[in-house]
C-alpha positions as a printed NumPy array, in Angstrom:
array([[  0.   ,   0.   ,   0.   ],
       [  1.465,   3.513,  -1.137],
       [  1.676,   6.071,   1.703],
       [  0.843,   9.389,   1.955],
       [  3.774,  11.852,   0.372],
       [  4.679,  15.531,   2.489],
       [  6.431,  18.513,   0.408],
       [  8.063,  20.374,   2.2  ],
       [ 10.522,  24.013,   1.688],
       [ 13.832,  25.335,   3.86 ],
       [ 15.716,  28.036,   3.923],
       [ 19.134,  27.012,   3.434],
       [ 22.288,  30.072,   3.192],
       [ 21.726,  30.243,  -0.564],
       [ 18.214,  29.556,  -0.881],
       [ 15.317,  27.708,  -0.55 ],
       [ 15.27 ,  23.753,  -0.913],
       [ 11.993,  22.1  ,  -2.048],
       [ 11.749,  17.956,  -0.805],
       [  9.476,  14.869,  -1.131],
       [  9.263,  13.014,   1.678],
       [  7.462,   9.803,   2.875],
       [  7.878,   6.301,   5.413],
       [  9.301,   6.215,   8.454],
       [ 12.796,   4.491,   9.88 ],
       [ 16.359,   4.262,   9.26 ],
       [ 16.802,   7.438,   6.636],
       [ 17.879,   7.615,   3.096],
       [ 18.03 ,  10.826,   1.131],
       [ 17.679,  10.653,  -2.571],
       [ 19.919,  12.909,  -5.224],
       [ 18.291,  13.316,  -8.762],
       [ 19.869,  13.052, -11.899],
       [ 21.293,  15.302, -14.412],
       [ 18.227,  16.14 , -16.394],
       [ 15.227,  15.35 , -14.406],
       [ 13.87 ,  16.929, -10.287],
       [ 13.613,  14.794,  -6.772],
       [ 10.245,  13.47 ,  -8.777],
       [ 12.595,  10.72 , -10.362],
       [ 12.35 ,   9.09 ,  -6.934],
       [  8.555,   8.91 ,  -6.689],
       [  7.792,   5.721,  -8.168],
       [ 11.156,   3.932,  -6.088],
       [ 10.142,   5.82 ,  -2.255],
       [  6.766,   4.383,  -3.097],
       [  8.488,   0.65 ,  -2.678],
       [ 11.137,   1.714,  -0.133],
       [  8.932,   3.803,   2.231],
       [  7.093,   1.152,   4.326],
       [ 10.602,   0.189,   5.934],
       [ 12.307,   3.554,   5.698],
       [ 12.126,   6.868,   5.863],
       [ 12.77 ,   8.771,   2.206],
       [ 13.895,  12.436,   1.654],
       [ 14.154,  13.488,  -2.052],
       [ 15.288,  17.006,  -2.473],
       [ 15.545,  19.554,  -5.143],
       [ 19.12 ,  20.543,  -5.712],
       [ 19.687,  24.007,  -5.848],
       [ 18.542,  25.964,  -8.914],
       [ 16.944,  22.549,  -9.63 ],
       [ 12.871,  21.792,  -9.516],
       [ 11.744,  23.875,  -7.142],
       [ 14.664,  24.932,  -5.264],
       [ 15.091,  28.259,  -5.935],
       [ 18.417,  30.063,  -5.122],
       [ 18.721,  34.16 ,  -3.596],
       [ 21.085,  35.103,  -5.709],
       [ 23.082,  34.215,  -9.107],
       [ 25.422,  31.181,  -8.127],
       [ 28.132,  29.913, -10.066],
       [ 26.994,  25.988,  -9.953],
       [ 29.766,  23.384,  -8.608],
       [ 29.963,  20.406,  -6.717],
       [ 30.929,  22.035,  -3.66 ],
       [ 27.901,  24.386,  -3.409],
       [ 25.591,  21.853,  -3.556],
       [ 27.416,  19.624,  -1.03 ],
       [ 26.96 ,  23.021,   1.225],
       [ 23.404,  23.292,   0.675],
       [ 22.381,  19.097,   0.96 ],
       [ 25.557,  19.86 ,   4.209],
       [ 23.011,  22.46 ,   5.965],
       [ 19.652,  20.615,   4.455],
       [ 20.478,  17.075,   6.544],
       [ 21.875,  19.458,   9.677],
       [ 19.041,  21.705,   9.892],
       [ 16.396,  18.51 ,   9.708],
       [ 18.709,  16.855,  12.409],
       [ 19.507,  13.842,  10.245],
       [ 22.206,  11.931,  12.434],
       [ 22.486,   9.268,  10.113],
       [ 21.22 ,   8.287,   6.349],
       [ 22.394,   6.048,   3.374],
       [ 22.655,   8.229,   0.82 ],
       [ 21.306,   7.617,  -2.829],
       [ 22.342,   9.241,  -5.93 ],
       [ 21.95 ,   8.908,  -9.772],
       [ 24.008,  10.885, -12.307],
       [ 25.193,  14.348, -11.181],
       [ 23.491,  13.241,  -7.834],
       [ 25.246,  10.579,  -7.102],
       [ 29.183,  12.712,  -8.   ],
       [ 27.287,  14.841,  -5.158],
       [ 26.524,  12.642,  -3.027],
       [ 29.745,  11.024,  -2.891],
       [ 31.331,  14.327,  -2.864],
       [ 29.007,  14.71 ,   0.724],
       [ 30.238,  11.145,   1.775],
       [ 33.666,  11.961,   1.467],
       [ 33.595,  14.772,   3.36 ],
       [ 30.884,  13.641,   6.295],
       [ 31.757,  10.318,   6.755],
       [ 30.287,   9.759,  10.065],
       [ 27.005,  10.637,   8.594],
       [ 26.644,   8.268,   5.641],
       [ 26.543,   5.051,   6.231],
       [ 26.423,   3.389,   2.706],
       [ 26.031,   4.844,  -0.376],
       [ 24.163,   3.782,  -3.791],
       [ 25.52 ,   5.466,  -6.686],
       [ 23.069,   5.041, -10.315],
       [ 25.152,   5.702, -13.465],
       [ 27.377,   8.233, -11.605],
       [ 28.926,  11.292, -13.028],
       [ 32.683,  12.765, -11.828],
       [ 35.07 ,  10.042, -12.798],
       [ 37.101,  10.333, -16.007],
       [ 38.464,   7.783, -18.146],
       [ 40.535,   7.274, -21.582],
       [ 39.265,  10.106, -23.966],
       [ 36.457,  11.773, -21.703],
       [ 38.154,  14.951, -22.275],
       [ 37.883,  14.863, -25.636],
       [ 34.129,  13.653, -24.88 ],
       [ 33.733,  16.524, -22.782],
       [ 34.858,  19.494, -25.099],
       [ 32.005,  17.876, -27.775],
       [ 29.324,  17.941, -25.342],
       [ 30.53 ,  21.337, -24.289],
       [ 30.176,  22.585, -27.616],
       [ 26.797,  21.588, -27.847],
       [ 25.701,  22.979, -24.664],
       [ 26.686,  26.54 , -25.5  ],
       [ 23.922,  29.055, -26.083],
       [ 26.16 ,  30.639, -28.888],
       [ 28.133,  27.493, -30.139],
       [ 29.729,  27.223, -34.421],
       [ 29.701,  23.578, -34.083],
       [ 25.299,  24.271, -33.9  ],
       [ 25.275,  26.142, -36.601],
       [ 27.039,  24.162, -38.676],
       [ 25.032,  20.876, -37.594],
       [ 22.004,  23.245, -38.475],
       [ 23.314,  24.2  , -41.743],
       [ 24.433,  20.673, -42.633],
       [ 20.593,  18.671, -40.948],
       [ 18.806,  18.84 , -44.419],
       [ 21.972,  17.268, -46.454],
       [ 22.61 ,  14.918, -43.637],
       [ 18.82 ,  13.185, -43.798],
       [ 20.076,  12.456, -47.346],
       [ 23.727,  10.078, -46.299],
       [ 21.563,   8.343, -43.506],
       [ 22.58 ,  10.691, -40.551],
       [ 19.674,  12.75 , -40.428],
       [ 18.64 ,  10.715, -36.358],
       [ 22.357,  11.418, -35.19 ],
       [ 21.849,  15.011, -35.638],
       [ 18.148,  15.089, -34.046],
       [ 19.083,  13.073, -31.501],
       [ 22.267,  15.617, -30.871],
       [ 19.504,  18.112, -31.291],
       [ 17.372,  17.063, -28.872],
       [ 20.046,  16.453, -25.92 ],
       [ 21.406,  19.793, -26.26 ],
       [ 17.581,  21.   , -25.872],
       [ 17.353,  18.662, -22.518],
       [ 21.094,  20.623, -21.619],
       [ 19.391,  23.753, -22.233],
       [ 15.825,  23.443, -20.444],
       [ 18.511,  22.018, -17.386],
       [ 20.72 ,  25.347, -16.906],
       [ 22.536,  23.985, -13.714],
       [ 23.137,  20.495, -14.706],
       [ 24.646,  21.735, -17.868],
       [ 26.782,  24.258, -16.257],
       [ 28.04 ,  21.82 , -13.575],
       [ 28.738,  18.829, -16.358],
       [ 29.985,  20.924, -19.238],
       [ 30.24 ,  25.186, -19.36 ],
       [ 32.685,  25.401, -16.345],
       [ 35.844,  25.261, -17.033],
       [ 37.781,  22.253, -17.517],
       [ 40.293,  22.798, -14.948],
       [ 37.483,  23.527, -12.343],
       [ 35.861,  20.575, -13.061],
       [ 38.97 ,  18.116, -12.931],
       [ 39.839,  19.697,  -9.487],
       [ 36.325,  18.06 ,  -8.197],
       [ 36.096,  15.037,  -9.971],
       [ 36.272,  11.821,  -7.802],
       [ 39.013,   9.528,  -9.329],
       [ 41.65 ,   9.625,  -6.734],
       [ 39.116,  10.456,  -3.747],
       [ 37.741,   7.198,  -4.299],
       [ 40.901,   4.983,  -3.939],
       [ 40.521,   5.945,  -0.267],
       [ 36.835,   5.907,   0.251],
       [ 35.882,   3.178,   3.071],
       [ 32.358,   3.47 ,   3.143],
       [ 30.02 ,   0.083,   2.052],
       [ 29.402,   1.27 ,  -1.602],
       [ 26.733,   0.292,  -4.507],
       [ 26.982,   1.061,  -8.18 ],
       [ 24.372,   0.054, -10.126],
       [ 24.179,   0.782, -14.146],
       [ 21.631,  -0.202, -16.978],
       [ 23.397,  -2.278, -19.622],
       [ 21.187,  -0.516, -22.858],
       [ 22.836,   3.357, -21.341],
       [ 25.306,   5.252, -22.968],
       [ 29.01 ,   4.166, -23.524],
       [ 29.909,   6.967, -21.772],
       [ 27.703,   6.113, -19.089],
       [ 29.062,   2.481, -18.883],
       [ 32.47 ,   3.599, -18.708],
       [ 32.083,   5.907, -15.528],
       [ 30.505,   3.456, -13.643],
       [ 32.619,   0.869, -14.56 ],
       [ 35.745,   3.156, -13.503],
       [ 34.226,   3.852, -10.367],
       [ 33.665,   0.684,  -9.441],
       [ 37.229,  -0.046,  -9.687],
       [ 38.673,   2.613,  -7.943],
       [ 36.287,   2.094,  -5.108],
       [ 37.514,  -0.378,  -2.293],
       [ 34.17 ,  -1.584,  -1.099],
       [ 32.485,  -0.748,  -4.044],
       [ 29.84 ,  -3.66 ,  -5.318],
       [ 28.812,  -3.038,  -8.942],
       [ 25.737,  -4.724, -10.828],
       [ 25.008,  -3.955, -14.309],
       [ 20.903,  -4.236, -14.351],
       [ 19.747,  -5.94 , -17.75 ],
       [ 17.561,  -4.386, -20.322],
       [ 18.276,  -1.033, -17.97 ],
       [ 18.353,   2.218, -20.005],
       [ 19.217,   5.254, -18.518],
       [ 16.763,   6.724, -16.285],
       [ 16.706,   3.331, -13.955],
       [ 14.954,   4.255, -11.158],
       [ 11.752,   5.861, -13.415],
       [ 12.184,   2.517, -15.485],
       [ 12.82 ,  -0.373, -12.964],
       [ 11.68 ,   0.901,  -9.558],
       [ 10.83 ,  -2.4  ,  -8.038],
       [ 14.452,  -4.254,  -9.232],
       [ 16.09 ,  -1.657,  -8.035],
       [ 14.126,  -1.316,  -5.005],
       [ 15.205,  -4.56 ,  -4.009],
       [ 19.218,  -3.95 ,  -4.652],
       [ 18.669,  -1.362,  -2.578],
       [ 16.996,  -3.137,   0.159],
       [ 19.465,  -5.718,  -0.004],
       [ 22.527,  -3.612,  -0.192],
       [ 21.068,  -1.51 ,   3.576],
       [ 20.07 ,  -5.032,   5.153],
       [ 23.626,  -6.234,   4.574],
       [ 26.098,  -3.876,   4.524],
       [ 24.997,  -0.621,   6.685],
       [ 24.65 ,  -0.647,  10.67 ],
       [ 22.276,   1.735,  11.546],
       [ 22.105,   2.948,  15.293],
       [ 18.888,   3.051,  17.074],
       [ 18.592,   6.357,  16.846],
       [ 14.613,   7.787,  16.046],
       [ 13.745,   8.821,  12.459],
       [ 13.518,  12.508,  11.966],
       [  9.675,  13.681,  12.737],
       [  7.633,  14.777,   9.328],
       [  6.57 ,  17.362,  10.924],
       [  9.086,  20.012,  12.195],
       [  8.196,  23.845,  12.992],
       [ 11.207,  24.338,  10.996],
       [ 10.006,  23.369,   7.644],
       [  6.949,  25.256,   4.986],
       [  4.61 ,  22.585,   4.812],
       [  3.004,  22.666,   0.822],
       [ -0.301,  22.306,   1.887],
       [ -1.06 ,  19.244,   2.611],
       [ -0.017,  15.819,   2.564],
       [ -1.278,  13.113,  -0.647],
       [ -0.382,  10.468,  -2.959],
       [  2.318,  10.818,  -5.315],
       [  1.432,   9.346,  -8.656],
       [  4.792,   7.409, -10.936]])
């Protein structure tokens, strides 16, 4: 039986972070992907909130977290900002779950609050490089640029190209960079920051010493690209257990929330400790209720 879903807002030192929340017991926070909000996570609470006790948050500038000011988007800000989130809702302990850029941020929190995670699921992570990602990278940057030649010519070149057979690879180039641009913070995070800003947070050699019980889980029908991070991850990761989910394509936990549900399920049972400390209260005089509380449809 589904349970009720709260939505909740907090102020936070650089804005205001919206949330889905739902179940009660040991805590796990959810981190949405690159191109998508916290309601990615519906359908999967839905199966994971009769044992536990699910927070799915807006990143900032993301959904409906709204930020004060103009930000310059990084890893680090929004490790702040989920830093203060889990403090100011007195979370003493979670497992943290991410998928894409959420999961490069949640492991980015991980590493640097240790005593507060106590396992971590990672979906098709982002922030690990591997042979020729740069040269990956500068393409995609390219086509995430509001003024970018390499458009243009791709524009010039789409009616021609329908002709040799490569009229899809161009829509389908098309239609990404349209996801990169309705996503402003995503795509300045992933790609228009530059590259030596971006290699300074990426998580290569922080994993090598991360300790903490880790999952990676990756569809086998997502990108190469996709493939290759998680597989790199996995390897640098001591404690790192990595299951490639068949027939999974790239939005997993929208696709398969049940099967990976269950990993998850698995993964808390037997490899994370939790104390028996109480689960955060829904209701806290710190938090904007949204009204009222009601079912959250996949």
């Amino acid at each position: 039986m589904y349970q009720l879903f709260h939505h909740f807002r907090i102020q936070v030192s650089q804005g205001q972070i919206f949330w889905r929340e739902v179940g009660d017991g040991p805590t796990i926070v959810f981190l949405h992907g690159s191109w998508t909000d916290s309601s990615q996570w519906v359908p999967l609470m839905q199966h994971l909130s009769l044992d536990h006790h699910c927070f799915a948050p807006d990143i900032l500038g993301a959904g409906e977290s709204r930020s004060f000011t103009k930000i310059h988007p990084s890893i680090n800000l929004q490790v702040e900002c989920l830093a203060e989130y889990i403090q100011t809702l007195k979370i003493k302990e979670l497992c943290l779950v991410g998928h894409g850029l959420g999961a490069w941020i949640a492991t980015s929190y991980a590493l640097k609050y240790p005593e507060i995670v106590k396992g971590l699921v990672v979906i098709a992570p982002e922030g690990v490089t591997f042979d020729n990602y740069k040269k990956e990278w500068g393409w995609k940057r390219q086509l995430a640029s509001n003024f970018s030649p390499l458009v243009g010519f791709l524009k010039l070149i789409y009616p021609l190209a329908f002709l040799l057979g490569q009229g899809k690879k161009i829509k389908d180039w098309f239609n990404y960079r349209q996801i990169m641009l309705e996503w402003p913070v995503a795509s300045k995070i992933l790609y228009r920051r530059r590259w030596v800003e971006i290699q300074q947070e990426m998580l290569n050699q922080h994993l090598e010493w991360f300790k903490l019980p880790t999952l990676v889980l990756q569809g086998d029908e997502d990108t190469a690209t996709a493939l290759n991070q998680s597989k790199t991850y996995s390897q640098s990761a001591p404690r790192a257990e990595y299951h490639i989910i068949e027939g999974g394509k790239p939005n997993l936990p929208l696709q398969m929330p049940e099967v990976i549900a269950q990993y998850i399920r698995e993964f808390i049972s037997n490899k994370i400790h939790f104390s028996k400390l109480p689960s955060p209260e829904i209701l806290n005089q710190d938090r904007l209720q949204d009204d009222y509380p009601y079912r959250e449809t996949a």
